[in-house]
Tab-separated table of C-alpha atoms in Angstrom:
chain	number	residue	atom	x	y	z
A	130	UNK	CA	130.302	151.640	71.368
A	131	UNK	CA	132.247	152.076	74.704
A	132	UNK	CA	130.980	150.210	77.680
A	133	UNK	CA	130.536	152.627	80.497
A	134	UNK	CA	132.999	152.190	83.537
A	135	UNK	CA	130.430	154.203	86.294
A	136	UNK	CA	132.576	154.807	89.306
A	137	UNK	CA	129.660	156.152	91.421
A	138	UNK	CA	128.361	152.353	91.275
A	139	UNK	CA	131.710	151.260	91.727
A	140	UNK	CA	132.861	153.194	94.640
A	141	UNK	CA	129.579	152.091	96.410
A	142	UNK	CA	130.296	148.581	96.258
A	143	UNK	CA	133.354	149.019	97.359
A	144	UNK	CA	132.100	151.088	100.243
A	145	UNK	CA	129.631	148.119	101.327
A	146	UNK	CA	132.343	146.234	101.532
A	147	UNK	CA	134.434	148.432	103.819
A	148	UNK	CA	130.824	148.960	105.992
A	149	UNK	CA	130.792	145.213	106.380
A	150	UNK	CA	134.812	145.123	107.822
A	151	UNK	CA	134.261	147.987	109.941
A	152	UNK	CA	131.473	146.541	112.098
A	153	UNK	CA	133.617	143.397	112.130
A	154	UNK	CA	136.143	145.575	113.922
A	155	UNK	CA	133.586	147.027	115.859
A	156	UNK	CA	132.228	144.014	117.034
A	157	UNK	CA	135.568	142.624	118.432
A	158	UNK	CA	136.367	146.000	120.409
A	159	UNK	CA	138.219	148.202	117.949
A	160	UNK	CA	137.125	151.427	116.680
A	161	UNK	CA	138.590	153.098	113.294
A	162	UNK	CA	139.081	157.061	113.546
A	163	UNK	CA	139.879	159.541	110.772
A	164	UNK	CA	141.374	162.851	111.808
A	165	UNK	CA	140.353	165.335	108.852
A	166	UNK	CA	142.483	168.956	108.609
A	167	UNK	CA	141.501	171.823	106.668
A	168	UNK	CA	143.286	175.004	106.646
A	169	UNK	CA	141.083	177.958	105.397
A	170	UNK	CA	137.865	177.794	103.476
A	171	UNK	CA	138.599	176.933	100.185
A	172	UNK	CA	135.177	176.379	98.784
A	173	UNK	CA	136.276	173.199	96.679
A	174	UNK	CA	138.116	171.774	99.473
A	175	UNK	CA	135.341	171.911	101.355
A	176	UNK	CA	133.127	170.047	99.085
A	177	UNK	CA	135.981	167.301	99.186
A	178	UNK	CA	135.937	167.276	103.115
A	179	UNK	CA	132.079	167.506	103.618
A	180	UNK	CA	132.360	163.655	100.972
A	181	UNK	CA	135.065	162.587	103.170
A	182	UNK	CA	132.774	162.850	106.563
A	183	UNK	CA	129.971	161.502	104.670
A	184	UNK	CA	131.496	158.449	103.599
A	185	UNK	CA	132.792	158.032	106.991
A	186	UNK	CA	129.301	158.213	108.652
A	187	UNK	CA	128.021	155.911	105.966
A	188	UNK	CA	130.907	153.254	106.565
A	189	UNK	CA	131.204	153.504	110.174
A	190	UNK	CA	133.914	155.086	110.504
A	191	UNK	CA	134.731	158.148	113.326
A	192	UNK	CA	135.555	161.558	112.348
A	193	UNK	CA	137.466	164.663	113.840
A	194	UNK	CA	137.266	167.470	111.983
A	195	UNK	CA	139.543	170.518	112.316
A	196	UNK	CA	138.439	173.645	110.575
A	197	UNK	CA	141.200	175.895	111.057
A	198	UNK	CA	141.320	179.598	110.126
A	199	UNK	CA	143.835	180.873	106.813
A	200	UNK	CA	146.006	182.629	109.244
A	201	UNK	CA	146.654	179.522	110.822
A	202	UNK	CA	150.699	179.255	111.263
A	203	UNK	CA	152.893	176.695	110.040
A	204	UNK	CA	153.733	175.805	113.728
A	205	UNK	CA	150.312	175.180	115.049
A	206	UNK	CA	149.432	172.592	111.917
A	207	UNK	CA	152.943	170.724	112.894
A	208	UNK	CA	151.900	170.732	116.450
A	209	UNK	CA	148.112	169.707	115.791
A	210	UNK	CA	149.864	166.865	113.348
A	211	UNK	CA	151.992	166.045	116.183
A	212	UNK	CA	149.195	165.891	118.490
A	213	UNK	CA	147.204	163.495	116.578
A	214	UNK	CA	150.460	160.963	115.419
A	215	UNK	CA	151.002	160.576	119.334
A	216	UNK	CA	147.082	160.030	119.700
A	217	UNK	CA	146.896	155.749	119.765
A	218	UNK	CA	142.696	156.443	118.751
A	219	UNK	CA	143.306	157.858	116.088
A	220	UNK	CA	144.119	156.075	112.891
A	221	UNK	CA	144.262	158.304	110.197
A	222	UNK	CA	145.445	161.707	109.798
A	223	UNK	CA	144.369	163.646	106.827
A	224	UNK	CA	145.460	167.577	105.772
A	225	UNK	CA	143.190	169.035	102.874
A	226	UNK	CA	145.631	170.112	100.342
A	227	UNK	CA	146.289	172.992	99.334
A	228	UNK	CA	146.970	174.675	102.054
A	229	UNK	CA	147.615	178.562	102.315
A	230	UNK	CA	150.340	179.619	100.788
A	231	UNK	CA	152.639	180.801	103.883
A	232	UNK	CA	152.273	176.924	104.848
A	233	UNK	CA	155.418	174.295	103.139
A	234	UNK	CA	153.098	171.696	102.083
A	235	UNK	CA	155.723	168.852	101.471
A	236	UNK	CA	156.780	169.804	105.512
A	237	UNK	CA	153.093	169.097	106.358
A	238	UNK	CA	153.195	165.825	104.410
A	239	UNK	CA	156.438	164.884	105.935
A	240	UNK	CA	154.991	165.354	109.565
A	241	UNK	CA	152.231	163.085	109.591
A	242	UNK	CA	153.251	159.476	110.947
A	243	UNK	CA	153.330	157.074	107.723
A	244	UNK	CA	151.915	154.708	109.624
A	245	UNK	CA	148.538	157.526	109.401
A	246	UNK	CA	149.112	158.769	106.021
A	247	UNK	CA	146.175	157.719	104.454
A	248	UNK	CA	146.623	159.706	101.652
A	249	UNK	CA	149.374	157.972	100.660
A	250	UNK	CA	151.359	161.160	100.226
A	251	UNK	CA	154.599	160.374	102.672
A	252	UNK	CA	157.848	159.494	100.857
A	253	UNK	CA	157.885	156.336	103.213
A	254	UNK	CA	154.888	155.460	101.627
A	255	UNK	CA	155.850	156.396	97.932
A	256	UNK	CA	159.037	154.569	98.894
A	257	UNK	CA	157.122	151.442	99.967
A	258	UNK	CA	155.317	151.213	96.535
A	259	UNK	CA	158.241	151.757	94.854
A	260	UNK	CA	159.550	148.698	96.401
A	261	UNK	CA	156.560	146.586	96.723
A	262	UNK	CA	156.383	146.667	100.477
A	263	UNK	CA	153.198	146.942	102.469
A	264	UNK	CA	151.860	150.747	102.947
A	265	UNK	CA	149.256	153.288	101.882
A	266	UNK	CA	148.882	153.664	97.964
A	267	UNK	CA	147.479	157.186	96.587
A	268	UNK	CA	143.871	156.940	96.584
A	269	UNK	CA	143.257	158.316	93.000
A	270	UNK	CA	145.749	155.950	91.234
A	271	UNK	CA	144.467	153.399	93.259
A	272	UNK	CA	140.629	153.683	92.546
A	273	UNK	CA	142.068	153.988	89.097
A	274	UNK	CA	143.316	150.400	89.093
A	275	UNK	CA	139.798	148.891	90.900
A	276	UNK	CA	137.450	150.933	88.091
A	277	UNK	CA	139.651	148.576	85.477
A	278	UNK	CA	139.833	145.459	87.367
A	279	UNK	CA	136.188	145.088	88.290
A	280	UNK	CA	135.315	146.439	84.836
A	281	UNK	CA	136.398	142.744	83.790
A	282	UNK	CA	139.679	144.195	82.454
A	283	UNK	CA	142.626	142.466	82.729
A	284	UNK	CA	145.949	144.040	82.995
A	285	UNK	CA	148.207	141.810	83.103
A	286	UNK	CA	150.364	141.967	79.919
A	287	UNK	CA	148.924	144.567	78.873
A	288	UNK	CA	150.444	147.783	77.258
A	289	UNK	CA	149.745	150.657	79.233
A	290	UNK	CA	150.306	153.934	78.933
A	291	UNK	CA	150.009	156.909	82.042
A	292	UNK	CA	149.871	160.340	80.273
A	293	UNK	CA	151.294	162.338	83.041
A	294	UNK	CA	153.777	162.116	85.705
A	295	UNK	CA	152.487	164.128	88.884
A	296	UNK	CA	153.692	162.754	91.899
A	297	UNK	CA	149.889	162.227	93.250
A	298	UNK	CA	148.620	160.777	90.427
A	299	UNK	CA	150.849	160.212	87.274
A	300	UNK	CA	153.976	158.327	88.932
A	301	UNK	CA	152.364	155.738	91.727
A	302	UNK	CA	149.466	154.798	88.709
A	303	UNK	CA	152.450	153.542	86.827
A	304	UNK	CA	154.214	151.572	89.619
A	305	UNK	CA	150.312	150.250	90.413
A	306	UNK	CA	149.982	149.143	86.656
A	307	UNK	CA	153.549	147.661	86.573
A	308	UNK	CA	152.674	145.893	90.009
A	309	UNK	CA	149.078	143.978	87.813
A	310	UNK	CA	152.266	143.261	85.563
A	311	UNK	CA	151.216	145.564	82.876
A	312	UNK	CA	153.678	147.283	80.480
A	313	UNK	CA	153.801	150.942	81.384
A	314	UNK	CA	154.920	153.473	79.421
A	315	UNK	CA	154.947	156.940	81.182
A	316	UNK	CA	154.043	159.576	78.642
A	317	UNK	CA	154.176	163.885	79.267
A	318	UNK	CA	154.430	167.166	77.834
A	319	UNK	CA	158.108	166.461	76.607
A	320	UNK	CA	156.987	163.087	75.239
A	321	UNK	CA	158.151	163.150	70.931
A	322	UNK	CA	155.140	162.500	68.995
A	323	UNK	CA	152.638	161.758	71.922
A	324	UNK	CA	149.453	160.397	69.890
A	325	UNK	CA	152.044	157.677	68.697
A	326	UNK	CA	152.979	156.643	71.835
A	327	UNK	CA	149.215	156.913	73.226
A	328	UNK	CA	147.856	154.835	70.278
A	329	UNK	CA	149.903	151.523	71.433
A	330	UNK	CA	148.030	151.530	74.613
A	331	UNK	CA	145.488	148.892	75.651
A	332	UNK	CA	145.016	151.263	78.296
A	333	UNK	CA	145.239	154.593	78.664
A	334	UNK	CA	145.437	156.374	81.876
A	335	UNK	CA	144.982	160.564	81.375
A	336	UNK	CA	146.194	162.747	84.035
A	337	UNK	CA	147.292	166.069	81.913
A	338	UNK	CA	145.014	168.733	83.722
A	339	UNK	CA	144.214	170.283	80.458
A	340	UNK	CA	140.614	169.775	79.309
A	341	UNK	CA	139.169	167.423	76.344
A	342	UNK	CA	142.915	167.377	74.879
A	343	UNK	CA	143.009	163.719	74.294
A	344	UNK	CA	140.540	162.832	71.365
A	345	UNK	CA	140.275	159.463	69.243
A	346	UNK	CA	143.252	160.725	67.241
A	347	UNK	CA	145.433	159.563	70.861
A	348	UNK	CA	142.848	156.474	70.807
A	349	UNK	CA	143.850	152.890	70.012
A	350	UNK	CA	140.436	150.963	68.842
A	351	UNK	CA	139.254	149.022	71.940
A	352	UNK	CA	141.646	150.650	74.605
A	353	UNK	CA	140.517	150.996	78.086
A	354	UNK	CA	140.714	154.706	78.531
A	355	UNK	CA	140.427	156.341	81.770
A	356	UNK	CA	140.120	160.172	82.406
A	357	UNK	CA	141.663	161.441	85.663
A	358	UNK	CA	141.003	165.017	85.254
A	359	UNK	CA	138.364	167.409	85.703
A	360	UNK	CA	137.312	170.996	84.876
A	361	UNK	CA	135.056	173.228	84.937
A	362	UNK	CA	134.098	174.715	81.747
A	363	UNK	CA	130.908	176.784	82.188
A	364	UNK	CA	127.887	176.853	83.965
A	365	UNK	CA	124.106	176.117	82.431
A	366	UNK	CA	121.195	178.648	82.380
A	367	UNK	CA	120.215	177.233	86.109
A	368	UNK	CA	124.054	177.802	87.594
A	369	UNK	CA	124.854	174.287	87.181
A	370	UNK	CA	128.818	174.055	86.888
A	371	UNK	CA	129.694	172.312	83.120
A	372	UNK	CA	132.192	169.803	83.760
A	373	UNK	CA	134.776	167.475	81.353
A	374	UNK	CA	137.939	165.428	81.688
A	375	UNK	CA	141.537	165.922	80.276
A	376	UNK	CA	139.362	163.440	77.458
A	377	UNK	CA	137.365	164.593	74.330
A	378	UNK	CA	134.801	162.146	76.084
A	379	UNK	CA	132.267	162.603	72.739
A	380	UNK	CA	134.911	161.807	70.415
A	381	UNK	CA	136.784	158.741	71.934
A	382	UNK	CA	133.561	157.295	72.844
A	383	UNK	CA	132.982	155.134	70.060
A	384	UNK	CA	136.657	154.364	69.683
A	385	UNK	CA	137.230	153.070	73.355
A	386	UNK	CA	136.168	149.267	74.445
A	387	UNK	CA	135.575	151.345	77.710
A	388	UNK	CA	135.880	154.454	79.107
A	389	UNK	CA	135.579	156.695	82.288
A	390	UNK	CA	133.020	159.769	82.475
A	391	UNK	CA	133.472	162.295	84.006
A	392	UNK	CA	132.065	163.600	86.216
A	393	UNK	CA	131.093	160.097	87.971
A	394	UNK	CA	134.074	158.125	87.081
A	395	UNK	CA	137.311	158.302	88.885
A	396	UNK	CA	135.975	161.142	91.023
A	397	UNK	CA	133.951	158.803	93.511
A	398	UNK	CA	136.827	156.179	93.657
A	399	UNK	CA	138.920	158.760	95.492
A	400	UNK	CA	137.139	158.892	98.366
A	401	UNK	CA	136.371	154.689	98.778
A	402	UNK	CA	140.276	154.315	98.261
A	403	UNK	CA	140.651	156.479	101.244
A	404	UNK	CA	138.367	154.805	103.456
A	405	UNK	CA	139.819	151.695	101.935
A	406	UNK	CA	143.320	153.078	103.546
A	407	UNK	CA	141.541	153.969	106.915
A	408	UNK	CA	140.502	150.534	107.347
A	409	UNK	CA	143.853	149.320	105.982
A	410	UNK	CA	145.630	151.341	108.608
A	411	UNK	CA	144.795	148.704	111.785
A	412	UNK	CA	146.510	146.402	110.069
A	413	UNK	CA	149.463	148.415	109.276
A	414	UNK	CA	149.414	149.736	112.408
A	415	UNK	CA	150.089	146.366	113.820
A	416	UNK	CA	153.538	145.714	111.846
């Protein structure tokens, strides 16, 4: 039977932590600001940004938030960006993605100072990784790699396999596993025989965005597996949204040494990575 890996507990501990540093930094004179962006009112978006000011509040940390109409142009965002980069109180700078369509999202990304990109989205911060320089790391791949290592997994040595290859998710979690020293295969839809190449892994990483496609046939006995994706797949008799993972969770349960649920695994390590990265950023900001 799978041990459990419960990100909600997780991601608080974690957040403790971060509470802890912050009045640290508060104590000796220096404040930590997140600047949060969202264009339009994407309903799930704003679920994500409403978590993102909460966990500020909770950690200490200051936000701005700038609710900005769909019809917004793709000149104001740049100059509100612009705005904020030359801004020395604020640390972070955050745009909800997506934005509206009539918006270039890899220009947005591209605007915001990489010494702010907490999301870890700027090429100069992809770039860094790459190279194993000092920067911001994705927050979901990143959570993914805390939710293993305080698990009590080790992955060092390990064979690891990321089915998927997003540039958000799929490509930094292999350059994160490959920096524990793990052996990282990157699997994906034009992978030959893909439940061969699944079944060597120790642990398995899935980031497919297709739901419950990976069952125990994928499943080496006693991997680590760890579900990255979420859907929605109904709604109960009260209006309760039905969610599940890119995992048959049900099915690998009893196969896995561990595994992720969802929701209420990687979900909540999203947003403590971030916050991680906001409290990161006075140090970075000081190279």
């Amino acid at each position: 039977m799978a041990q459990i890996i419960d990100g909600k507990v997780i991601s608080n501990q974690i957040k403790d932590e971060l509470k802890a540093k912050v009045k640290e930094y508060k104590d000796n004179g220096t404040e930590i600001c997140l600047a949060v962006i969202q264009v339009g009112n994407d309903p799930a978006s704003s679920v994500y940004v409403g978590n993102k000011k909460r966990a500020c509040e909770y950690i200490g940390i200051k936000s701005l938030a700038y609710e900005l109409p769909e019809e917004t142009t793709e000149e104001e965002l740049i100059n509100l960006i612009e705005q904020l980069n030359n801004r020395t109180d604020v640390n972070g700078i955050l745009v909800q993605l997506p934005v509206p369509k009539h918006i270039d999202e890899d220009k947005i990304i591209k605007t915001i100072n990489p010494l702010k990109d907490v999301d870890g989205f700027h090429p100069h911060s992809v770039g860094a990784l790459s190279i194993g320089q000092k920067g911001f790391v994705s927050c979901t791949p990143a959570g993914v790699i805390e939710l293993i290592k305080r698990s009590g997994y080790d992955i060092a040595g390990k064979e690891c396999v990321v089915i998927g290859r997003s540039n958000i998710v799929g490509k930094p979690m292999s350059m994160l596993l490959l920096r524990e020293n793990g052996t990282v295969t990157i699997a994906h839809s034009k992978t030959a025989d893909l439940k061969a190449v699944a079944k060597r892994a120790d642990i398995l990483v899935v980031a497919v965005g297709k739901p419950k496609m990976i069952t125990a046939e994928y499943v080496k006995e006693g991997a680590v597996v760890i579900d990255v994706g979420i859907h929605r797949i109904g709604t109960t008799d009260s209006g309760k949204n039905i969610l599940c993972g890119d995992v048959d969770y049900d099915d690998v349960f009893e196969k896995a040494a561990a595994i992720t649920p969802v929701p209420g695994g990687v979900g909540p390590m999203t947003i403590a990575m971030l916050m991680k990265n906001c409290v990161d950023s006075v140090e970075i900001q000081k190279q």
